[in-house]
Amino acid sequence: MALAKIQSRVKSFFRSNLRKRRRPSSLSSECENKKPKNESTVTVHDDDDDGDSDGDRSGFNQQLASPFFRDLPIEIRKMIYSLVWLGRWDHKYHSRGRHLHFQNGHWTNTRCVMYKDDENLDLIQRNMDTIHNSGKGDLMMWQKRLASTWGSRHWRCEERLQYGRQKSVDSTNFIAMMLVCKRMFPEVIESIFESHQFLFNDFFSAHRFFVYSPSPYASHIRHLDLTLSLPFHEYAPFIVDQPKSRVRELWKSLGDISCLHSLRVSLDIYDRGPWRKVPECGVTAQLRDLRVLRDFTVELPPSLPIKTQLPNMQNIDAEDATFEVVRRPPLRYWQFCPGEVERFKWETHTKGEQSHCYINLAREPTYIRNPYMLEFF
């Protein structure tokens, strides 16, 4: 008897839950059949159609009865969207940047985890100075960060992808907001592009996003950061003055962005090779025509007195440029031999009116061929 009572109680418990779960579906069907009083149906017709609206033909509900779209102007709605993007990690990091990269056939985005101190372009080598002077630390680890193609500011972001990351840091409300309704979808996409800084750290992803398969909403980007460590052949068209260049295509696409507030372009050679062989004025000529409202910075390798036989190799005149030119400090650490990081300094030799610099190792006077003097032509 006791067992039968328990079973009946369990059955009654689940039956009540089933009734509660089925209730909304039955109510919704009743609501569909019954039309409330004093409720008018809003229908939009085109002048050229016989009663069919654009929304009906495309399966697109205009949500004209929604107070969110009917009563709030687009400016207020964008303010609401920007509040939705606020996350619990925003206070910890320097910016609300998102790294975009095309990997394994699809786009991925991760949060930028750089700190304010990472804006110092000499931060990595200062840490290497401390290790070199104290003898405590791992110079090889910092050498990898110094040679990173992600630049001297975003080495933390690259290491998160290489060695695993806390995925909760990268979580966003992007997908949830885009799936609310079709009417909200374009406004949400535009707000995402307008409210975040987008960072590209490889040329392939940047070229694919802006040139090869451009997003129709890319023109709404307000803050952009490009860190491009290009192989030497990408700079070759500027040396021989060839009009066709993938870099030129990228610069042209950036000109289509209607309202850029801030832009930072960091240029270098993939293996930190002979930058003196690259015509700075030719590479950055198209950047002078870009319309940037506030901060426009071009970050370049150091300017060293290295002799070159090629024409048109003058450095950029910072006073005539339409952007701020920032030079990275010269390298003073490098791995010339496998398994060993060497500290060196640049010495300048002057003969007559010409000056030439060379590498002088700190430990012993050993001749090291200057990597900036490699002749490609």
Coordinates of C-alpha atoms in Angstrom, one line a residue:
M1 CA 0.0 0.0 0.0
A2 CA 2.8 2.4 0.9
L3 CA 4.6 1.7 -2.3
A4 CA 1.4 2.3 -4.3
K5 CA 0.8 5.7 -2.6
I6 CA 4.4 6.7 -3.4
Q7 CA 4.0 5.7 -7.1
S8 CA 0.7 7.6 -7.4
R9 CA 2.3 10.7 -5.9
V10 CA 5.2 10.5 -8.3
K11 CA 2.9 10.1 -11.3
S12 CA 0.7 13.0 -10.1
F13 CA 3.9 15.1 -9.7
F14 CA 5.1 14.5 -13.3
R15 CA 1.6 14.8 -14.7
S16 CA 1.2 18.3 -13.2
N17 CA 4.6 19.3 -14.7
L18 CA 3.5 18.0 -18.1
R19 CA 0.3 20.0 -17.8
K20 CA 2.4 23.1 -17.0
R21 CA 4.7 22.5 -20.0
R22 CA 1.8 21.9 -22.4
R23 CA -0.1 24.9 -21.2
P24 CA 1.8 27.6 -23.1
S25 CA 1.4 25.7 -26.4
S26 CA -2.4 25.4 -25.9
L27 CA -2.7 29.0 -24.8
S28 CA -0.7 30.2 -27.8
S29 CA -3.1 28.2 -30.1
E30 CA -6.1 29.8 -28.4
C31 CA -4.5 33.2 -28.7
E32 CA -4.0 32.7 -32.4
N33 CA -7.7 31.9 -32.9
K34 CA -9.0 34.7 -30.7
K35 CA -8.5 38.3 -31.7
P36 CA -8.2 40.7 -28.8
K37 CA -10.6 43.6 -28.6
N38 CA -9.5 47.2 -29.6
E39 CA -6.4 45.8 -31.4
S40 CA -5.9 47.0 -35.0
T41 CA -3.8 45.0 -37.5
V42 CA -1.1 47.1 -39.1
T43 CA -0.5 46.2 -42.7
V44 CA 1.9 48.0 -45.1
H45 CA 1.2 47.9 -48.8
D46 CA 3.4 49.1 -51.7
D47 CA 1.8 51.5 -54.2
D48 CA 2.7 49.2 -57.0
D49 CA 1.5 45.9 -55.4
D50 CA -1.9 44.5 -54.9
G51 CA -1.8 44.2 -51.1
D52 CA 1.5 42.2 -50.7
S53 CA 4.1 44.0 -48.6
D54 CA 7.9 43.7 -49.0
G55 CA 8.1 42.0 -45.6
D56 CA 5.6 39.3 -46.7
R57 CA 7.4 38.6 -49.9
S58 CA 10.8 38.2 -48.2
G59 CA 9.5 36.5 -45.1
F60 CA 10.6 39.6 -43.1
N61 CA 8.4 40.9 -40.3
Q62 CA 8.9 44.6 -40.0
Q63 CA 7.9 44.6 -36.3
L64 CA 5.9 47.7 -36.8
A65 CA 3.9 47.0 -33.7
S66 CA 6.9 46.6 -31.5
P67 CA 7.5 49.5 -29.0
F68 CA 11.2 49.0 -29.3
F69 CA 11.2 49.9 -33.0
R70 CA 8.1 52.1 -33.1
D71 CA 8.8 54.4 -30.1
L72 CA 12.6 54.5 -29.9
P73 CA 14.7 56.3 -32.6
I74 CA 17.7 54.5 -34.0
E75 CA 20.1 56.7 -31.9
I76 CA 18.5 55.4 -28.7
R77 CA 18.5 51.8 -29.9
K78 CA 22.3 52.1 -30.7
M79 CA 22.9 53.3 -27.2
I80 CA 21.1 50.3 -25.8
Y81 CA 23.1 48.0 -28.1
S82 CA 26.4 49.5 -26.9
L83 CA 25.4 48.9 -23.2
V84 CA 24.7 45.2 -24.1
W85 CA 28.3 44.8 -25.3
L86 CA 29.7 45.8 -21.9
G87 CA 31.4 42.8 -20.3
R88 CA 32.8 41.9 -17.0
W89 CA 36.4 41.8 -18.4
D90 CA 36.4 45.3 -19.9
H91 CA 37.9 46.9 -16.8
K92 CA 40.9 44.6 -16.8
Y93 CA 42.3 45.2 -20.2
H94 CA 43.4 48.2 -22.1
S95 CA 40.8 48.3 -24.8
R96 CA 37.6 46.6 -26.1
G97 CA 39.5 45.2 -29.1
R98 CA 38.7 42.0 -30.9
H99 CA 41.3 40.1 -32.9
L100 CA 39.9 38.7 -36.2
H101 CA 41.7 36.0 -38.0
F102 CA 40.7 33.5 -40.6
Q103 CA 41.7 30.0 -39.5
N104 CA 40.8 26.5 -40.7
G105 CA 38.2 27.8 -43.1
H106 CA 36.2 30.1 -40.7
W107 CA 36.5 33.4 -38.9
T108 CA 37.3 33.5 -35.2
N109 CA 37.4 36.5 -32.9
T110 CA 39.2 36.7 -29.6
R111 CA 39.5 39.5 -27.0
C112 CA 42.6 41.7 -27.0
V113 CA 44.3 41.1 -23.6
M114 CA 47.0 43.7 -23.8
Y115 CA 47.6 46.0 -20.8
K116 CA 48.4 49.7 -20.8
D117 CA 52.1 49.0 -20.3
D118 CA 52.2 47.0 -23.5
E119 CA 51.9 50.3 -25.4
N120 CA 55.6 50.8 -24.6
L121 CA 57.3 49.5 -27.8
D122 CA 60.5 48.8 -25.8
L123 CA 58.8 46.8 -23.0
I124 CA 60.0 43.3 -24.2
Q125 CA 63.7 44.4 -24.6
R126 CA 63.6 46.1 -21.2
N127 CA 62.6 42.8 -19.6
M128 CA 65.4 41.1 -21.6
D129 CA 67.8 43.7 -20.1
T130 CA 66.7 42.7 -16.6
I131 CA 67.3 39.0 -17.3
H132 CA 70.6 39.7 -19.0
N133 CA 71.9 41.8 -16.1
S134 CA 70.6 39.5 -13.3
G135 CA 71.2 36.2 -15.0
K136 CA 67.7 35.0 -13.9
G137 CA 65.0 34.4 -16.4
D138 CA 64.4 32.8 -19.8
L139 CA 65.8 34.9 -22.6
M140 CA 64.6 32.4 -25.2
M141 CA 61.0 32.9 -24.2
W142 CA 61.3 36.7 -24.5
Q143 CA 63.2 36.3 -27.8
K144 CA 60.2 34.5 -29.3
R145 CA 58.0 37.4 -28.1
L146 CA 60.4 39.9 -29.7
A147 CA 60.3 38.0 -33.0
S148 CA 56.5 37.6 -32.9
T149 CA 54.7 38.5 -36.1
W150 CA 51.8 39.9 -33.9
G151 CA 54.0 42.9 -33.0
S152 CA 55.5 44.0 -29.8
R153 CA 52.1 45.0 -28.3
H154 CA 50.0 41.9 -28.8
W155 CA 52.3 39.0 -27.8
R156 CA 50.0 38.1 -25.0
C157 CA 47.1 37.7 -27.4
E158 CA 49.1 35.4 -29.6
E159 CA 50.2 33.2 -26.7
R160 CA 46.6 32.7 -25.6
L161 CA 45.9 31.1 -29.0
Q162 CA 49.1 29.0 -29.0
Y163 CA 49.0 27.7 -25.4
G164 CA 45.3 27.6 -24.6
R165 CA 43.0 30.3 -23.2
Q166 CA 40.2 31.0 -20.8
K167 CA 37.3 31.0 -23.2
S168 CA 35.0 32.9 -20.8
V169 CA 37.2 36.0 -21.5
D170 CA 36.2 35.8 -25.2
S171 CA 32.5 35.3 -24.6
T172 CA 30.1 37.9 -26.2
N173 CA 26.4 38.5 -26.7
F174 CA 26.9 38.9 -30.5
I175 CA 25.2 35.7 -31.6
A176 CA 22.3 36.0 -29.1
M177 CA 21.5 39.5 -30.3
M178 CA 21.8 38.7 -34.0
L179 CA 19.2 35.9 -33.6
V180 CA 16.5 38.0 -32.0
C181 CA 14.8 39.0 -35.2
K182 CA 15.6 39.9 -38.8
R183 CA 14.7 43.5 -38.3
M184 CA 17.2 43.9 -35.5
F185 CA 20.0 41.9 -37.3
P186 CA 21.5 44.8 -39.4
E187 CA 21.3 47.2 -36.5
V188 CA 23.1 44.8 -34.3
I189 CA 25.9 44.1 -36.9
E190 CA 26.4 47.9 -37.4
S191 CA 26.6 48.4 -33.6
I192 CA 29.2 45.7 -33.2
F193 CA 31.4 47.2 -35.9
E194 CA 30.9 50.7 -34.5
S195 CA 31.5 49.9 -30.8
H196 CA 34.6 47.7 -30.9
Q197 CA 38.2 48.1 -32.1
F198 CA 39.0 45.4 -34.7
L199 CA 42.6 44.1 -34.9
F200 CA 44.2 42.1 -37.7
N201 CA 47.6 40.6 -37.1
D202 CA 48.2 38.8 -40.4
F203 CA 48.0 40.0 -43.9
F204 CA 46.0 37.0 -45.2
S205 CA 43.0 37.7 -42.9
A206 CA 43.1 41.5 -43.5
H207 CA 43.1 41.0 -47.3
R208 CA 40.4 38.5 -47.2
F209 CA 38.1 40.6 -44.9
F210 CA 38.5 43.9 -46.8
V211 CA 39.4 42.8 -50.4
Y212 CA 38.8 39.2 -51.3
S213 CA 35.5 38.7 -49.6
P214 CA 34.5 42.0 -48.1
S215 CA 31.8 42.3 -45.5
P216 CA 28.9 44.5 -46.5
Y217 CA 29.1 46.1 -43.0
A218 CA 32.8 46.8 -43.0
S219 CA 32.2 50.4 -43.8
H220 CA 30.8 50.8 -40.3
I221 CA 34.1 50.1 -38.6
R222 CA 35.2 53.0 -36.4
H223 CA 38.4 51.7 -34.8
L224 CA 41.0 49.6 -36.7
D225 CA 44.4 48.2 -35.9
L226 CA 46.6 46.5 -38.5
T227 CA 49.8 44.7 -37.6
L228 CA 51.4 43.5 -40.8
S229 CA 54.7 41.7 -40.9
L230 CA 54.9 41.0 -44.6
P231 CA 57.3 38.8 -46.5
F232 CA 59.7 40.8 -48.7
H233 CA 57.9 39.9 -52.0
E234 CA 54.8 41.9 -50.8
Y235 CA 57.0 45.0 -50.8
A236 CA 58.7 44.2 -54.1
P237 CA 56.0 46.0 -56.3
F238 CA 56.8 49.2 -54.6
I239 CA 60.6 48.9 -55.3
V240 CA 60.1 48.3 -59.1
D241 CA 57.1 50.6 -59.2
Q242 CA 54.6 47.9 -60.3
P243 CA 51.0 49.0 -60.0
K244 CA 49.5 45.6 -59.1
S245 CA 50.0 44.9 -55.4
R246 CA 47.9 43.2 -52.8
V247 CA 49.1 45.9 -50.3
R248 CA 47.7 48.6 -52.6
E249 CA 44.4 46.7 -52.8
L250 CA 44.2 46.7 -49.0
W251 CA 44.9 50.4 -48.8
K252 CA 42.3 51.2 -51.4
S253 CA 39.7 49.1 -49.5
L254 CA 40.4 51.1 -46.3
G255 CA 39.5 54.2 -48.2
D256 CA 35.9 52.8 -48.6
I257 CA 35.4 53.0 -44.8
S258 CA 33.2 56.1 -44.4
C259 CA 33.9 57.1 -40.8
L260 CA 37.1 55.9 -39.3
H261 CA 37.8 57.4 -35.9
S262 CA 41.1 55.8 -35.2
L263 CA 43.6 53.8 -37.3
R264 CA 46.9 52.3 -36.5
V265 CA 49.0 50.5 -39.1
S266 CA 52.2 48.7 -38.0
L267 CA 54.5 47.6 -40.8
D268 CA 57.5 45.3 -40.7
I269 CA 59.2 42.5 -42.6
Y270 CA 58.3 39.0 -41.7
D271 CA 61.8 38.0 -40.4
R272 CA 62.8 41.5 -39.3
G273 CA 64.9 41.6 -42.5
P274 CA 66.4 44.6 -44.3
W275 CA 63.7 47.3 -43.9
R276 CA 66.1 49.9 -45.4
K277 CA 65.5 48.1 -48.7
V278 CA 61.8 49.0 -48.5
P279 CA 60.6 52.4 -50.0
E280 CA 58.7 53.9 -47.1
C281 CA 57.2 56.8 -49.1
G282 CA 55.9 54.5 -51.8
V283 CA 54.4 51.9 -49.3
T284 CA 52.6 54.6 -47.3
A285 CA 51.6 56.9 -50.2
Q286 CA 48.0 55.7 -50.4
L287 CA 47.6 56.0 -46.6
R288 CA 47.9 59.8 -46.9
D289 CA 44.5 60.0 -48.6
L290 CA 42.6 58.1 -45.9
R291 CA 40.0 60.0 -44.0
V292 CA 40.6 59.4 -40.2
L293 CA 38.8 61.7 -37.8
R294 CA 41.0 61.4 -34.7
D295 CA 44.0 59.2 -34.2
F296 CA 46.0 58.0 -37.2
T297 CA 49.3 56.3 -36.5
V298 CA 51.8 54.5 -38.7
E299 CA 54.3 52.4 -36.8
L300 CA 57.6 51.6 -38.6
P301 CA 61.0 50.0 -37.8
P302 CA 63.8 52.2 -36.7
S303 CA 65.6 54.5 -39.1
L304 CA 69.2 53.4 -39.2
P305 CA 72.0 54.9 -41.4
I306 CA 72.4 51.9 -43.7
K307 CA 73.7 52.5 -47.2
T308 CA 71.6 51.3 -50.1
Q309 CA 72.1 51.5 -53.8
L310 CA 68.4 51.5 -54.7
P311 CA 66.6 54.7 -55.7
N312 CA 63.6 56.3 -53.9
M313 CA 64.6 54.9 -50.5
Q314 CA 64.1 58.1 -48.6
N315 CA 62.5 57.9 -45.1
I316 CA 59.1 59.4 -44.5
D317 CA 59.2 63.1 -43.5
A318 CA 57.1 63.1 -40.3
E319 CA 56.3 66.8 -40.7
D320 CA 54.7 66.4 -44.1
A321 CA 52.8 63.2 -43.3
T322 CA 49.1 63.3 -42.6
F323 CA 49.6 60.7 -39.9
E324 CA 51.8 60.3 -36.8
V325 CA 54.9 58.3 -37.5
V326 CA 56.1 56.2 -34.6
R327 CA 59.5 54.4 -34.8
R328 CA 60.2 51.2 -32.9
P329 CA 63.5 51.2 -30.9
P330 CA 66.4 49.4 -32.6
L331 CA 66.9 45.7 -31.8
R332 CA 69.6 45.0 -29.2
Y333 CA 68.8 41.2 -28.8
W334 CA 68.6 38.5 -31.4
Q335 CA 69.2 34.8 -31.9
F336 CA 72.0 34.7 -34.4
C337 CA 72.9 31.1 -33.6
P338 CA 70.4 28.3 -32.6
G339 CA 69.8 28.1 -28.9
E340 CA 71.6 31.3 -27.9
V341 CA 70.3 34.9 -27.6
E342 CA 73.0 37.5 -28.2
R343 CA 73.0 41.1 -26.9
F344 CA 74.5 43.6 -29.3
K345 CA 74.6 47.3 -30.0
W346 CA 74.7 49.4 -33.1
E347 CA 77.9 51.2 -33.9
T348 CA 78.1 54.0 -36.5
H349 CA 81.1 54.5 -38.7
T350 CA 81.5 57.8 -40.4
K351 CA 83.7 58.4 -43.4
G352 CA 83.5 61.8 -45.0
E353 CA 79.9 62.7 -45.4
Q354 CA 78.6 59.1 -45.3
S355 CA 77.7 57.2 -42.2
H356 CA 77.2 53.5 -41.9
C357 CA 76.1 51.3 -39.0
Y358 CA 77.1 47.8 -38.1
I359 CA 76.4 45.3 -35.3
N360 CA 78.8 44.9 -32.4
L361 CA 78.3 42.1 -30.0
A362 CA 78.5 42.9 -26.3
R363 CA 80.4 39.8 -25.2
E364 CA 83.3 39.7 -27.7
P365 CA 84.4 41.5 -30.9
T366 CA 83.0 38.9 -33.3
Y367 CA 82.0 39.9 -36.9
I368 CA 78.4 39.4 -37.6
R369 CA 77.1 40.1 -41.1
N370 CA 74.5 42.9 -40.9
P371 CA 71.1 41.3 -41.7
Y372 CA 70.0 44.7 -43.1
M373 CA 72.7 44.6 -45.7
L374 CA 71.5 41.5 -47.5
E375 CA 71.5 42.2 -51.2
F376 CA 68.4 41.0 -53.0
F377 CA 69.1 42.8 -56.2

